GROMACS .gro file of C-alpha atoms in nm:
model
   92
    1UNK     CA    1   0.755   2.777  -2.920
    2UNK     CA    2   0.657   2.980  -3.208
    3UNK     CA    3   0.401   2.813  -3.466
    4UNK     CA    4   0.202   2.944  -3.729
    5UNK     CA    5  -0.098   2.792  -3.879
    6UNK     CA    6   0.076   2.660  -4.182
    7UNK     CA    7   0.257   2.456  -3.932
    8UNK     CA    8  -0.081   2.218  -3.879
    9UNK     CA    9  -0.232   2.197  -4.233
   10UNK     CA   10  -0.109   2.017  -4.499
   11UNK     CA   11   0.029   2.144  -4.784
   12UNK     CA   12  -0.174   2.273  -5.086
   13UNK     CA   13  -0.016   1.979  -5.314
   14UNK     CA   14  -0.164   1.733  -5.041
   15UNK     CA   15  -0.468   1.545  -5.248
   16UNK     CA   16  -0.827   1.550  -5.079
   17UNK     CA   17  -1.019   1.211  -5.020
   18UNK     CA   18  -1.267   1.070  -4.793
   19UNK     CA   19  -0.986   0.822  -4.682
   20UNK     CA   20  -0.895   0.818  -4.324
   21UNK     CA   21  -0.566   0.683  -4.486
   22UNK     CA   22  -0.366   1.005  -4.397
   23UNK     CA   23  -0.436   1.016  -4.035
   24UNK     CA   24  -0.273   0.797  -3.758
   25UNK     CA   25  -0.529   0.769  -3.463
   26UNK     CA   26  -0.402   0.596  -3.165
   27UNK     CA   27  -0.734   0.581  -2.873
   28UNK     CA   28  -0.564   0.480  -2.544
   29UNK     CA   29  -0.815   0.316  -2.321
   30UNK     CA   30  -0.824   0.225  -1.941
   31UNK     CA   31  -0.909  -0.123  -2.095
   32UNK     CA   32  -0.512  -0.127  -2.152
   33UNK     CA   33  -0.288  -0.231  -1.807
   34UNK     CA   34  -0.005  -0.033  -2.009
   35UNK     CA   35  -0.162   0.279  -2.046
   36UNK     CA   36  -0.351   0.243  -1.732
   37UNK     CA   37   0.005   0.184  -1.531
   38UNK     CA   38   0.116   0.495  -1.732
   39UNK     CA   39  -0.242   0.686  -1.555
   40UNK     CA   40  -0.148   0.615  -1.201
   41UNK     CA   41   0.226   0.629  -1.270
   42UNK     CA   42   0.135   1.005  -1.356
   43UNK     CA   43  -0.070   1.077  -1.026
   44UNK     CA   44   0.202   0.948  -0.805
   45UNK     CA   45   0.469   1.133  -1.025
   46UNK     CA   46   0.287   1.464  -1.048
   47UNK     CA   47   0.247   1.399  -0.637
   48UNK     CA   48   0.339   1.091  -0.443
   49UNK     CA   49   0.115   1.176  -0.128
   50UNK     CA   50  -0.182   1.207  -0.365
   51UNK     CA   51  -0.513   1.133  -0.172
   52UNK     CA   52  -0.656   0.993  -0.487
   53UNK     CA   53  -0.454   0.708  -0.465
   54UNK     CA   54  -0.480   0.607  -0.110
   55UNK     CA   55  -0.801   0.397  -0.201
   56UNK     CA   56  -0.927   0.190  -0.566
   57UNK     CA   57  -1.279   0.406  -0.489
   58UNK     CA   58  -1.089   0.702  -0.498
   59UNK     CA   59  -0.903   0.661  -0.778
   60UNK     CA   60  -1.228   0.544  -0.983
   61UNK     CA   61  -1.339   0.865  -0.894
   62UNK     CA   62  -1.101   1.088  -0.982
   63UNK     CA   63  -1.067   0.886  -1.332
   64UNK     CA   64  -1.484   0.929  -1.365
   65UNK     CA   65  -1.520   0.578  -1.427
   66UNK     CA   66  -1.873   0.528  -1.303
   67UNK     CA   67  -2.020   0.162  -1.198
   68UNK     CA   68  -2.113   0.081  -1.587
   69UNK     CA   69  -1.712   0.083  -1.666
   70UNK     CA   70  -1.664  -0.279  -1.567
   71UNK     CA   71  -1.358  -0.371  -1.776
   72UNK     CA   72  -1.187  -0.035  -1.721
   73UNK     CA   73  -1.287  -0.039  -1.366
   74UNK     CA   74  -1.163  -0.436  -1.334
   75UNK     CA   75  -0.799  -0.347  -1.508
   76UNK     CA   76  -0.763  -0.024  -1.292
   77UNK     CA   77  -0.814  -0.225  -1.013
   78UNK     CA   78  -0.551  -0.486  -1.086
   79UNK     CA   79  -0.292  -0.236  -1.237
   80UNK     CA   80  -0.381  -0.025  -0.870
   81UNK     CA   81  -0.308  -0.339  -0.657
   82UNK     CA   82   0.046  -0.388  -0.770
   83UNK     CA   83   0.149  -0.056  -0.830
   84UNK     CA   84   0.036  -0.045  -0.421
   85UNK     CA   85   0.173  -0.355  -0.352
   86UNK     CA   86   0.491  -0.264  -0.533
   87UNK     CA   87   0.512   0.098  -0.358
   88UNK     CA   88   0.469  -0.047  -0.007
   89UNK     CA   89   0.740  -0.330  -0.063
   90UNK     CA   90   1.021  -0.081  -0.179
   91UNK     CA   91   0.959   0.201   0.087
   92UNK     CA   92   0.941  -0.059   0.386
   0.00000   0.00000   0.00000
Protein backbone atom coordinates (compact mmCIF):
# COMPACT_ATOMS: atom_id res chain seq x y z
CA UNK A 1 0.00 0.00 0.00
CA UNK A 2 1.50 3.13 -1.15
CA UNK A 3 0.43 6.45 0.82
CA UNK A 4 1.76 9.74 0.91
CA UNK A 5 1.27 12.27 3.54
CA UNK A 6 -1.33 14.22 1.68
CA UNK A 7 -3.26 11.08 2.03
CA UNK A 8 -3.88 11.88 6.07
CA UNK A 9 -4.30 15.71 6.16
CA UNK A 10 -7.03 17.51 5.07
CA UNK A 11 -7.15 19.58 2.37
CA UNK A 12 -5.92 23.24 2.37
CA UNK A 13 -9.70 24.48 1.66
CA UNK A 14 -10.62 22.49 4.96
CA UNK A 15 -11.56 25.54 7.59
CA UNK A 16 -9.65 25.51 11.08
CA UNK A 17 -11.74 25.60 14.42
CA UNK A 18 -11.44 24.50 17.88
CA UNK A 19 -14.50 22.18 17.13
CA UNK A 20 -14.04 18.55 17.66
CA UNK A 21 -16.94 18.56 15.05
CA UNK A 22 -14.69 17.09 12.23
CA UNK A 23 -13.44 14.11 14.00
CA UNK A 24 -15.37 10.80 14.66
CA UNK A 25 -13.87 9.18 17.90
CA UNK A 26 -15.20 5.86 18.71
CA UNK A 27 -13.30 4.60 22.50
CA UNK A 28 -14.08 0.85 22.73
CA UNK A 29 -13.98 -0.22 26.31
CA UNK A 30 -13.84 -3.67 28.13
CA UNK A 31 -16.94 -2.11 29.90
CA UNK A 32 -18.71 -3.27 26.50
CA UNK A 33 -19.70 -7.38 26.35
CA UNK A 34 -19.58 -6.63 22.43
CA UNK A 35 -16.28 -5.46 22.12
CA UNK A 36 -15.08 -7.54 24.93
CA UNK A 37 -16.55 -10.88 23.00
CA UNK A 38 -14.74 -9.36 19.95
CA UNK A 39 -11.18 -9.35 22.59
CA UNK A 40 -11.34 -13.00 23.39
CA UNK A 41 -12.89 -13.93 20.04
CA UNK A 42 -9.40 -12.56 18.73
CA UNK A 43 -7.14 -14.66 21.21
CA UNK A 44 -8.85 -17.86 20.37
CA UNK A 45 -8.82 -16.88 16.57
CA UNK A 46 -5.22 -15.73 16.43
CA UNK A 47 -4.64 -19.33 18.49
CA UNK A 48 -7.27 -21.64 19.85
CA UNK A 49 -4.86 -23.51 22.38
CA UNK A 50 -3.96 -20.10 23.82
CA UNK A 51 -2.83 -20.50 27.53
CA UNK A 52 -4.24 -17.13 28.25
CA UNK A 53 -7.52 -18.33 28.00
CA UNK A 54 -7.45 -21.50 29.93
CA UNK A 55 -8.24 -19.44 33.20
CA UNK A 56 -10.43 -15.72 33.92
CA UNK A 57 -6.92 -14.83 36.05
CA UNK A 58 -5.09 -15.38 33.09
CA UNK A 59 -6.88 -13.64 30.79
CA UNK A 60 -7.09 -10.48 33.27
CA UNK A 61 -3.60 -10.65 32.99
CA UNK A 62 -2.80 -10.73 29.70
CA UNK A 63 -5.56 -7.81 29.15
CA UNK A 64 -3.58 -5.74 32.24
CA UNK A 65 -6.69 -5.21 33.94
CA UNK A 66 -5.41 -4.89 37.48
CA UNK A 67 -7.80 -5.43 40.74
CA UNK A 68 -9.08 -1.56 40.53
CA UNK A 69 -10.87 -2.52 36.97
CA UNK A 70 -14.02 -3.82 38.61
CA UNK A 71 -16.56 -3.26 35.83
CA UNK A 72 -14.15 -4.29 33.06
CA UNK A 73 -12.93 -7.09 35.13
CA UNK A 74 -16.86 -8.13 36.08
CA UNK A 75 -17.95 -8.02 32.10
CA UNK A 76 -14.73 -9.95 31.05
CA UNK A 77 -15.63 -12.38 33.37
CA UNK A 78 -19.17 -12.96 32.18
CA UNK A 79 -18.36 -12.54 28.40
CA UNK A 80 -15.26 -15.37 29.41
CA UNK A 81 -17.82 -17.78 31.02
CA UNK A 82 -19.95 -18.28 27.97
CA UNK A 83 -17.56 -17.98 25.39
CA UNK A 84 -16.03 -21.21 27.67
CA UNK A 85 -19.16 -22.57 28.24
CA UNK A 86 -20.07 -22.22 24.60
CA UNK A 87 -16.53 -23.69 23.36
CA UNK A 88 -16.80 -26.77 25.59
CA UNK A 89 -20.52 -27.55 24.51
CA UNK A 90 -19.73 -27.54 20.66
CA UNK A 91 -16.36 -29.54 20.78
CA UNK A 92 -17.86 -32.31 23.18
Amino acid sequence: MECKIHDFIPPDAWGVSDSHSKVDKVVDTLKNPHFAKRVISAIYNRNSDSEVLKSVEKLYAHLNLKSDKLEERQVVKEVWEKFIKNYESTNQ
